Tab-separated table of C-alpha atoms and ligand atoms in Angstrom:
chain	number	residue	atom	x	y	z
B	126	MET	CA	99.667	70.025	69.489
B	127	ASN	CA	100.237	66.518	70.822
B	128	ARG	CA	102.001	63.781	68.946
B	129	ARG	CA	98.739	62.265	67.681
B	130	GLN	CA	97.507	65.596	66.372
B	131	LEU	CA	100.868	66.227	64.767
B	132	LEU	CA	100.790	62.831	63.105
B	133	ALA	CA	97.227	63.312	61.942
B	134	GLY	CA	98.034	66.787	60.686
B	135	GLY	CA	101.132	65.514	58.969
B	136	ALA	CA	99.216	62.682	57.400
B	137	GLY	CA	96.592	65.177	56.247
B	138	LEU	CA	99.278	67.358	54.731
B	139	ALA	CA	100.877	64.385	53.053
B	140	MET	CA	97.526	63.348	51.631
B	141	ALA	CA	96.801	66.871	50.442
B	142	SER	CA	100.128	67.132	48.689
B	143	ALA	CA	99.576	63.708	47.101
B	144	ALA	CA	96.189	64.867	45.865
B	145	GLN	CA	97.786	68.059	44.612
B	146	ALA	CA	100.416	66.079	42.778
B	147	GLN	CA	97.674	64.093	41.091
B	148	THR	CA	95.595	67.159	40.317
B	149	ARG	CA	97.427	69.890	38.496
B	150	PHE	CA	94.459	72.241	38.301
B	151	ARG	CA	92.384	73.128	41.339
B	152	ASP	CA	90.014	75.456	39.449
B	153	LEU	CA	87.262	74.655	36.978
B	154	PRO	CA	88.152	74.128	33.324
B	155	GLU	CA	87.097	77.009	31.103
B	156	ALA	CA	83.555	76.595	29.766
B	157	ALA	CA	83.995	76.717	25.989
B	158	SER	CA	81.136	78.170	23.981
B	159	TYR	CA	80.361	78.104	20.254
B	160	ASP	CA	77.828	80.414	18.664
B	161	SER	CA	77.753	79.251	15.022
B	162	PRO	CA	75.297	76.611	13.790
B	163	ASN	CA	77.801	75.453	11.132
B	164	THR	CA	79.599	72.133	11.316
B	165	GLN	CA	82.892	72.594	13.122
B	166	VAL	CA	85.323	69.830	12.180
B	167	PRO	CA	87.158	69.002	15.411
B	168	PRO	CA	90.968	69.115	15.407
B	169	ARG	CA	92.902	65.886	15.908
B	170	PRO	CA	93.613	65.419	19.647
B	171	SER	CA	96.717	67.320	20.750
B	172	ASN	CA	97.026	65.500	24.084
B	173	GLY	CA	95.692	62.346	25.691
B	174	PRO	CA	95.282	59.126	23.676
B	175	ASP	CA	94.882	59.450	19.905
B	176	TYR	CA	91.623	58.934	18.020
B	177	ASN	CA	89.841	59.895	14.812
B	178	PRO	CA	87.317	62.609	15.820
B	179	VAL	CA	83.675	62.417	14.793
B	180	VAL	CA	82.112	65.156	12.687
B	181	THR	CA	78.929	66.332	14.383
B	182	LEU	CA	76.579	67.680	11.694
B	183	ASN	CA	75.961	71.374	12.389
B	184	GLY	CA	77.704	70.858	15.693
B	185	TRP	CA	81.066	70.759	17.438
B	186	SER	CA	83.082	68.806	19.993
B	187	LEU	CA	83.698	70.101	23.506
B	188	PRO	CA	87.342	71.016	24.227
B	189	TRP	CA	88.946	69.450	27.314
B	190	ARG	CA	92.040	69.764	29.420
B	191	MET	CA	94.145	66.937	30.788
B	192	ASN	CA	94.404	67.265	34.557
B	193	SER	CA	97.150	64.758	35.233
B	194	ASN	CA	95.523	61.598	33.880
B	195	VAL	CA	91.931	62.789	34.028
B	196	LYS	CA	90.226	64.350	31.004
B	197	GLU	CA	88.215	67.321	32.251
B	198	PHE	CA	85.229	68.899	30.526
B	199	HIS	CA	82.956	71.762	31.547
B	200	LEU	CA	79.311	71.623	30.445
B	201	VAL	CA	77.087	74.627	31.057
B	202	ALA	CA	73.316	74.073	30.953
B	203	GLU	CA	71.795	77.362	29.799
B	204	PRO	CA	69.205	79.106	27.594
B	205	VAL	CA	70.456	79.374	23.983
B	206	GLU	CA	69.351	80.728	20.642
B	207	ARG	CA	69.576	78.242	17.791
B	208	ILE	CA	69.249	79.105	14.099
B	209	MET	CA	67.283	76.060	12.902
B	210	ALA	CA	67.418	77.277	9.300
B	211	ASN	CA	67.839	80.591	7.550
B	212	GLY	CA	64.849	82.658	8.674
B	213	MET	CA	64.043	80.653	11.753
B	214	MET	CA	65.543	81.042	15.199
B	215	ALA	CA	64.414	79.033	18.214
B	216	ARG	CA	64.839	79.988	21.856
B	217	LEU	CA	65.896	76.690	23.424
B	218	TRP	CA	67.765	75.333	26.397
B	219	GLY	CA	71.066	73.657	25.614
B	220	TYR	CA	74.700	73.430	26.613
B	221	ASN	CA	77.611	75.829	26.053
B	222	GLY	CA	75.777	78.143	23.675
B	223	GLN	CA	74.076	75.526	21.495
B	224	SER	CA	71.258	73.051	21.231
B	225	THR	CA	71.970	70.298	20.668
B	226	GLY	CA	74.936	70.402	23.064
B	227	PRO	CA	78.551	69.822	22.048
B	228	THR	CA	79.757	66.272	21.433
B	229	ILE	CA	81.937	64.880	24.200
B	230	GLU	CA	84.772	62.718	22.811
B	231	ALA	CA	87.108	60.559	24.868
B	232	VAL	CA	88.867	57.206	24.677
B	233	GLU	CA	88.084	53.826	26.220
B	234	GLY	CA	90.068	53.375	29.450
B	235	GLU	CA	90.241	57.102	30.177
B	236	ARG	CA	88.851	58.667	33.341
B	237	VAL	CA	86.672	61.729	32.735
B	238	ARG	CA	85.689	64.498	35.141
B	239	ILE	CA	82.756	66.530	33.868
B	240	TYR	CA	81.832	69.759	35.625
B	241	VAL	CA	78.187	70.669	35.022
B	242	THR	CA	77.151	74.261	35.773
B	243	ASN	CA	73.436	74.987	35.875
B	244	ARG	CA	72.470	78.381	34.445
B	245	LEU	CA	68.839	77.386	33.905
B	246	PRO	CA	65.993	78.867	35.972
B	247	GLU	CA	65.264	75.401	37.432
B	248	HIS	CA	67.241	72.392	38.638
B	249	THR	CA	68.747	69.913	36.189
B	250	SER	CA	70.981	66.813	36.068
B	251	VAL	CA	72.920	64.939	33.393
B	252	HIS	CA	72.286	61.298	32.642
B	253	TRP	CA	75.010	59.546	30.613
B	254	HIS	CA	72.887	57.282	28.417
B	255	GLY	CA	74.495	53.891	27.768
B	256	LEU	CA	77.688	54.414	29.740
B	257	ILE	CA	78.664	51.892	32.403
B	258	LEU	CA	79.400	53.867	35.576
B	259	PRO	CA	78.813	54.010	39.364
B	260	SER	CA	75.161	54.370	40.391
B	261	GLY	CA	75.789	57.769	41.982
B	262	MET	CA	77.102	59.150	38.650
B	263	ASP	CA	74.059	58.097	36.616
B	264	GLY	CA	72.434	61.513	36.748
B	265	VAL	CA	68.861	60.667	37.698
B	266	GLY	CA	67.884	63.677	39.830
B	267	GLY	CA	66.535	62.511	43.188
B	268	LEU	CA	67.668	58.920	42.624
B	269	SER	CA	71.398	59.002	41.820
B	270	HIS	CA	72.073	62.336	43.548
B	271	PRO	CA	70.199	65.553	44.414
B	272	ALA	CA	69.313	67.553	41.290
B	273	ILE	CA	71.710	70.423	40.508
B	274	PRO	CA	70.066	73.663	41.762
B	275	PRO	CA	70.194	76.800	39.557
B	276	GLY	CA	73.556	78.532	39.885
B	277	LYS	CA	75.363	75.453	41.226
B	278	THR	CA	78.064	73.242	39.692
B	279	PHE	CA	78.230	69.467	40.221
B	280	VAL	CA	81.075	67.161	39.252
B	281	TYR	CA	80.611	63.790	37.559
B	282	GLU	CA	83.658	61.539	37.456
B	283	PHE	CA	83.954	58.013	36.079
B	284	ASP	CA	86.081	55.605	34.036
B	285	LEU	CA	85.143	54.885	30.429
B	286	THR	CA	84.991	51.109	30.483
B	287	LYS	CA	83.836	50.562	26.879
B	288	SER	CA	83.899	52.267	23.508
B	289	GLY	CA	80.839	53.170	21.470
B	290	THR	CA	78.252	55.877	20.866
B	291	PHE	CA	76.338	57.259	23.825
B	292	MET	CA	74.199	60.279	24.619
B	293	TYR	CA	73.709	62.735	27.463
B	294	HIS	CA	70.530	64.510	28.562
B	295	PRO	CA	68.847	65.747	31.759
B	296	HIS	CA	66.996	63.313	33.987
B	297	ALA	CA	65.252	66.134	35.869
B	298	ASP	CA	62.044	67.754	34.618
B	299	GLU	CA	62.897	65.612	31.639
B	300	MET	CA	59.837	66.235	29.473
B	301	VAL	CA	60.357	70.005	29.567
B	302	GLN	CA	64.144	70.009	29.361
B	303	MET	CA	64.330	67.590	26.424
B	304	ALA	CA	61.456	69.356	24.629
B	305	MET	CA	63.594	72.493	25.019
B	306	GLY	CA	66.580	70.867	23.306
B	307	MET	CA	68.845	69.625	26.092
B	308	MET	CA	70.826	66.707	24.695
B	309	GLY	CA	74.208	65.815	23.259
B	310	LEU	CA	76.374	62.958	21.989
B	311	PHE	CA	79.062	61.170	23.996
B	312	ILE	CA	81.540	59.277	21.824
B	313	VAL	CA	83.978	56.856	23.406
B	314	HIS	CA	86.631	55.865	20.866
B	315	PRO	CA	88.240	52.419	21.019
B	316	ARG	CA	91.555	52.327	22.842
B	317	ASP	CA	93.038	50.490	19.846
B	318	PRO	CA	92.870	52.928	16.894
B	319	ALA	CA	93.052	49.898	14.558
B	320	PHE	CA	89.688	48.630	15.855
B	321	MET	CA	87.031	49.239	13.175
B	322	PRO	CA	88.750	52.274	11.668
B	323	VAL	CA	86.824	54.589	9.335
B	324	ASP	CA	87.902	57.550	7.223
B	325	ARG	CA	84.817	59.653	7.987
B	326	ASP	CA	82.710	59.372	11.097
B	327	PHE	CA	79.497	61.436	11.096
B	328	ALA	CA	77.224	61.847	14.111
B	329	PHE	CA	73.901	63.521	14.762
B	330	LEU	CA	70.973	63.462	17.170
B	331	LEU	CA	67.327	63.385	16.169
B	332	ALA	CA	65.391	66.041	18.080
B	333	ALA	CA	61.779	67.190	17.650
B	334	TYR	CA	60.090	70.431	18.678
B	335	ASP	CA	56.648	71.954	18.567
B	336	ILE	CA	57.135	75.591	17.546
B	337	ASP	CA	54.185	77.390	16.003
B	338	PRO	CA	55.042	79.495	12.920
B	339	GLY	CA	55.761	83.027	14.097
B	340	THR	CA	56.837	81.961	17.601
B	341	TYR	CA	60.240	81.174	19.108
B	342	ILE	CA	59.772	78.885	22.103
B	343	PRO	CA	58.777	75.204	21.861
B	344	ARG	CA	55.494	74.128	23.438
B	345	VAL	CA	56.891	71.886	26.143
B	346	ALA	CA	53.668	70.059	27.070
B	347	GLU	CA	53.433	68.510	23.588
B	348	MET	CA	53.337	64.720	23.670
B	349	THR	CA	53.036	63.547	20.068
B	350	ASN	CA	52.184	66.354	17.666
B	351	PHE	CA	55.608	67.896	17.053
B	352	ASN	CA	56.135	69.996	13.930
B	353	MET	CA	59.906	70.618	13.729
B	354	TRP	CA	61.812	67.424	12.882
B	355	THR	CA	65.493	68.193	13.298
B	356	TRP	CA	68.965	66.738	13.139
B	357	ASN	CA	70.959	68.474	15.850
B	358	SER	CA	68.256	71.158	16.022
B	359	ARG	CA	68.704	71.983	12.309
B	360	ILE	CA	66.215	71.463	9.497
B	361	PHE	CA	66.569	71.055	5.745
B	362	PRO	CA	67.583	72.969	3.672
B	363	ASP	CA	70.140	74.040	6.269
B	364	ILE	CA	71.396	70.680	7.526
B	365	ASP	CA	74.973	70.413	6.227
B	366	PRO	CA	75.685	67.714	3.611
B	367	LEU	CA	77.738	64.649	4.510
B	368	VAL	CA	80.796	65.211	2.305
B	369	VAL	CA	82.725	62.039	1.479
B	370	ASN	CA	85.760	61.185	-0.629
B	371	LYS	CA	85.139	58.333	-3.077
B	372	GLY	CA	86.502	55.095	-1.607
B	373	ASP	CA	86.301	56.241	2.030
B	374	ARG	CA	85.033	53.907	4.715
B	375	VAL	CA	82.203	55.903	6.295
B	376	ARG	CA	80.334	55.569	9.586
B	377	VAL	CA	77.078	57.371	10.368
B	378	ARG	CA	75.982	57.448	14.027
B	379	CYS	CA	72.446	58.546	14.750
B	380	GLY	CA	70.791	58.860	18.171
B	381	ASN	CA	67.069	59.381	18.746
B	382	LEU	CA	65.885	61.553	21.630
B	383	THR	CA	62.469	62.361	20.125
B	384	MET	CA	59.174	60.765	21.163
B	385	THR	CA	58.797	58.606	18.036
B	386	ASN	CA	60.892	56.265	15.889
B	387	HIS	CA	62.653	57.425	12.722
B	388	PRO	CA	63.496	55.067	9.833
B	389	ILE	CA	66.627	56.726	8.428
B	390	HIS	CA	66.995	55.866	4.760
B	391	MET	CA	70.105	56.452	2.658
B	392	HIS	CA	70.056	56.291	-1.130
B	393	GLY	CA	72.702	54.794	-3.403
B	394	TYR	CA	74.097	52.200	-0.982
B	395	ASP	CA	73.398	49.246	1.185
B	396	PHE	CA	75.095	49.416	4.544
B	397	GLU	CA	75.785	47.340	7.637
B	398	VAL	CA	74.554	48.159	11.128
B	399	THR	CA	77.725	48.033	13.223
B	400	CYS	CA	76.881	49.636	16.556
B	401	THR	CA	74.032	50.370	18.964
B	402	ASP	CA	74.174	52.287	22.234
B	403	GLY	CA	74.682	48.842	23.777
B	404	GLY	CA	77.960	48.348	21.946
B	405	TRP	CA	79.558	47.121	18.726
B	406	VAL	CA	77.675	44.492	16.713
B	407	PRO	CA	79.890	41.414	16.150
B	408	GLU	CA	80.680	40.914	12.470
B	409	SER	CA	78.731	37.626	12.323
B	410	ALA	CA	75.577	39.375	13.566
B	411	ARG	CA	75.534	42.333	11.145
B	412	TRP	CA	72.884	42.495	8.471
B	413	PRO	CA	72.467	44.585	5.317
B	414	GLU	CA	70.005	47.487	5.230
B	415	VAL	CA	69.098	50.557	3.206
B	416	SER	CA	66.900	51.977	5.981
B	417	ILE	CA	67.590	51.709	9.670
B	418	ASP	CA	64.849	52.353	12.166
B	419	ILE	CA	66.141	54.327	15.146
B	420	PRO	CA	63.905	53.510	18.122
B	421	VAL	CA	63.059	56.104	20.768
B	422	GLY	CA	65.913	56.527	23.224
B	423	ALA	CA	68.358	54.527	21.125
B	424	MET	CA	71.352	54.904	18.837
B	425	ARG	CA	72.311	53.072	15.666
B	426	ALA	CA	75.535	53.356	13.692
B	427	TYR	CA	76.070	51.968	10.221
B	428	GLU	CA	79.026	51.747	7.861
B	429	PHE	CA	79.621	51.574	4.135
B	430	ASP	CA	82.379	51.902	1.557
B	431	ALA	CA	81.707	55.049	-0.462
B	432	VAL	CA	82.278	53.573	-3.908
B	433	HIS	CA	79.313	55.179	-5.717
B	434	GLU	CA	79.909	58.780	-6.713
B	435	GLY	CA	76.945	61.110	-6.658
B	436	ASP	CA	74.477	63.124	-4.600
B	437	TRP	CA	72.548	60.664	-2.457
B	438	ALA	CA	69.562	61.678	-0.360
B	439	ILE	CA	69.587	60.699	3.307
B	440	HIS	CA	66.366	61.241	5.205
B	441	CYS	CA	63.776	59.982	7.634
B	442	HIS	CA	61.330	57.810	5.717
B	443	LYS	CA	58.272	59.121	7.556
B	444	SER	CA	57.318	61.611	4.897
B	445	HIS	CA	55.824	64.147	7.320
B	446	HIS	CA	59.245	64.254	9.014
B	447	THR	CA	60.737	65.710	5.824
B	448	MET	CA	58.351	68.659	6.164
B	449	ASN	CA	58.721	71.804	8.202
B	450	ALA	CA	56.084	73.550	10.337
B	451	MET	CA	52.504	74.207	9.106
B	452	GLY	CA	50.307	71.904	7.230
B	453	HIS	CA	49.347	69.214	9.719
B	454	ASP	CA	45.665	70.173	9.580
B	455	LEU	CA	45.515	70.636	5.800
B	456	PRO	CA	42.540	68.903	4.176
B	457	THR	CA	43.222	66.829	1.055
B	458	PHE	CA	42.027	68.617	-2.087
B	459	ILE	CA	43.402	66.256	-4.728
B	460	GLY	CA	40.848	65.991	-7.550
B	461	VAL	CA	38.667	68.805	-6.194
B	462	ASP	CA	37.638	71.480	-8.695
B	463	LYS	CA	38.140	74.698	-6.752
B	464	ARG	CA	37.683	77.126	-9.686
B	465	LYS	CA	34.268	78.335	-8.651
B	466	LEU	CA	35.251	78.621	-4.998
B	467	THR	CA	38.470	80.465	-5.919
B	468	GLY	CA	36.418	83.070	-7.803
B	469	MET	CA	34.206	83.606	-4.781
B	470	ILE	CA	37.141	83.913	-2.332
B	471	ARG	CA	39.029	86.268	-4.665
B	472	LYS	CA	36.145	88.728	-4.409
B	473	GLU	CA	36.999	88.989	-0.698
B	474	THR	CA	40.759	88.278	-0.741
B	475	ARG	CA	42.667	89.466	-3.784
B	476	GLY	CA	45.415	87.166	-5.029
B	477	TYR	CA	44.052	84.081	-3.223
B	478	MET	CA	45.628	80.928	-4.634
B	479	PRO	CA	43.930	77.545	-4.464
B	480	MET	CA	46.383	74.878	-3.350
B	481	GLY	CA	46.697	71.165	-3.450
B	482	THR	CA	44.171	70.287	-6.167
B	483	ALA	CA	46.810	68.320	-8.077
B	484	GLY	CA	48.922	67.333	-5.077
B	485	MET	CA	51.065	69.731	-3.091
B	486	ALA	CA	54.198	70.006	-5.220
B	487	ASP	CA	53.247	73.576	-6.123
B	488	MET	CA	53.958	74.514	-2.513
B	489	GLY	CA	57.656	73.748	-2.964
B	490	GLU	CA	57.912	76.342	-5.706
B	491	MET	CA	55.609	79.047	-4.456
B	492	SER	CA	56.976	81.772	-2.260
B	493	MET	CA	53.935	82.236	-0.113
B	494	GLU	CA	53.970	84.996	2.410
B	495	LEU	CA	54.941	83.442	5.732
B	496	PRO	CA	54.714	84.796	9.247
B	497	GLU	CA	57.949	86.046	10.778
B	498	ASN	CA	60.345	83.369	12.063
B	499	THR	CA	59.351	80.262	10.186
B	500	VAL	CA	60.361	78.403	7.025
B	501	PRO	CA	58.306	76.936	4.183
B	502	MET	CA	56.791	73.514	4.787
B	503	MET	CA	58.655	71.999	1.832
B	504	THR	CA	61.630	73.768	0.368
B	505	GLY	CA	65.239	73.517	-0.786
B	506	TRP	CA	66.496	73.763	-4.357
B	507	GLY	CA	68.635	71.315	-6.265
B	508	PRO	CA	70.253	71.704	-9.678
B	509	TYR	CA	66.975	70.746	-11.398
B	510	GLY	CA	64.392	72.506	-9.261
B	511	PRO	CA	62.725	72.437	-5.868
B	512	LEU	CA	63.395	69.377	-3.708
B	513	GLU	CA	60.091	69.751	-1.848
B	514	MET	CA	61.675	68.599	1.374
B	515	GLY	CA	62.169	69.973	4.854
B	516	GLY	CA	62.961	68.649	8.334
B	517	MET	CA	65.066	65.486	8.530
B	518	PHE	CA	66.735	65.509	5.106
B	519	SER	CA	70.263	65.984	3.826
B	520	VAL	CA	72.531	64.815	1.024
B	521	VAL	CA	75.531	62.456	1.094
B	522	LYS	CA	77.943	63.939	-1.468
B	523	VAL	CA	80.463	61.368	-2.695
B	524	ARG	CA	83.188	62.810	-4.930
B	525	GLU	CA	86.638	61.936	-6.154
B	526	GLY	CA	89.582	63.880	-4.789
B	527	ILE	CA	88.182	65.261	-1.521
B	528	ALA	CA	91.063	65.905	0.899
B	529	PRO	CA	91.018	63.976	4.220
B	530	ASP	CA	89.859	66.791	6.527
B	531	ASP	CA	87.803	68.670	3.929
B	532	TYR	CA	84.073	68.727	4.657
B	533	SER	CA	83.188	71.805	2.585
B	534	ASP	CA	80.243	71.513	0.211
B	535	PRO	CA	81.523	70.446	-3.246
B	536	GLY	CA	78.322	71.697	-4.967
B	537	TRP	CA	75.933	69.539	-7.010
B	538	TYR	CA	77.021	66.335	-8.702
B	539	GLU	CA	77.138	66.388	-12.485
B	540	ASN	CA	75.723	63.134	-13.810
B	541	PRO	CA	78.017	61.668	-16.494
B	542	PRO	CA	76.411	61.717	-19.978
B	543	GLY	CA	74.019	58.813	-20.497
B	544	THR	CA	73.460	58.172	-16.769
B	545	GLU	CA	70.521	60.487	-16.100
B	546	ALA	CA	66.789	59.887	-16.559
B	547	TRP	CA	65.573	61.567	-19.742
B	548	GLU	CA	62.283	62.546	-21.305
B	549	TRP	CA	60.801	60.170	-23.878
B	550	THR	CA	59.494	62.163	-26.801
B	551	GLY	CA	58.555	59.325	-29.208
B	552	GLU	CA	55.258	57.501	-29.625
B	553	LEU	CA	53.807	55.714	-26.617
B	554	PRO	CA	52.594	52.140	-27.049
B	555	GLU	CA	49.044	51.235	-26.055
B	556	GLU	CA	48.846	50.963	-22.280
B	557	ALA	CA	48.423	47.527	-20.816
B	558	ARG	CA	45.316	47.439	-18.674
B	559	ASN	CA	43.564	44.864	-16.593
B	560	THR	CA	40.250	44.247	-18.364
B	561	SER	CA	38.940	41.413	-16.202
B	562	PRO	CA	35.335	42.207	-15.180
B	563	ASP	CA	36.045	40.727	-11.715
B	564	THR	CA	38.426	43.538	-10.789
B	565	ILE	CA	36.723	46.492	-12.463
B	566	ILE	CA	34.691	48.647	-10.140
B	567	PRO	CA	32.200	50.764	-12.085
B	568	PRO	CA	32.811	54.485	-11.444
B	569	ARG	CA	30.210	56.261	-9.372
B	570	ASP	CA	28.883	59.694	-10.197
B	571	HIS	CA	29.564	61.556	-6.954
B	572	VAL	CA	28.176	64.852	-8.217
B	573	ARG	CA	24.719	63.522	-9.104
B	574	ARG	CA	24.421	61.520	-5.917
B	575	GLY	CA	25.332	64.630	-3.929
Y	732	CU	CU1	61.253	60.654	11.340
């Protein structure tokens, strides 16, 4: 070995030992997996900078390890089984045992190193939606870097330059992989814990699937006609409630990775839109809302002070998105007299029930026989009867005396005496009617005209 080689070798050694000093672990972080569809409230961070963790509805946050000053995560893209609701399981693709994938939480200013192992039968990639990072880390297969082949692990590494709510999803065979449930939330907390603090911070992703009743795998070529409208791949009545202590400052973060917009409406409050996936909304630019439309491929966060006790519905305002599978091709029978027809059908099919002649509320109550592996179209029971809801629906439960880290269901709210709608049993006054001849359309006799 000549002097030059020795020097070069020595320099190499020195560099290696410097790298080793910076990198405590030279193996991959353990790939954590979670097999329950219940909300797992994340523990407060035990190392790294402090923050107030988000509560992912029916989800969990991915554990990490600190490797010197780098926060390391291990995502595994793989086939999963997801219980969408009691009685319905879907075979999806997701991350670390679940669809939607675990929430990644870190702090502004941190450097993250994310190992992504591909256990899918085809290549994948991970795009970090909304994060500011080097072009080669952007996760567009074929553009930013070669797609990750099956069985391989790629490493993404970048600095978190801003706080906010972001998302991750494949940018490789995207239509199929997102229709199969591959997506997750990426929360970057502000470096200053005093910046826009909240007591409760809820997060969920809107995801839509097309799964025929009695089947398990989404139809991945579907473009618009989805039938399972989910929050974090869960549907009502099995989306967990948002449990809140009276007086808490509450944030709700909602990302949309479906193919249509969703106006999310919350009862009982007005709120302020405080964040998009582009960043925090300056105080002077915030506006009051009771519904917030979440565009496709976007995130909105809103905040409110939970001063009104009660059980408050929170749901997508597109009413067919608060329905579960079935029913999209149902004809409208309102006002149709089906008695004669029912008699004729009953001769062939005993026990046939006509439906929908007075609306469809009877479907919420009826326990119709369903094929295996599906749920009723409209379902869920409250203290006073069927809620006739499904899909994207849950309840914000505001109560006094809920402990800071307690998210367990407090049961139904009891309305204080005198504060609940009641039945009028007295005389009714004569109804006011418009009697102007200009606006009265004479009724037609449809039967005689045929
Ligand atoms: Cu919707």
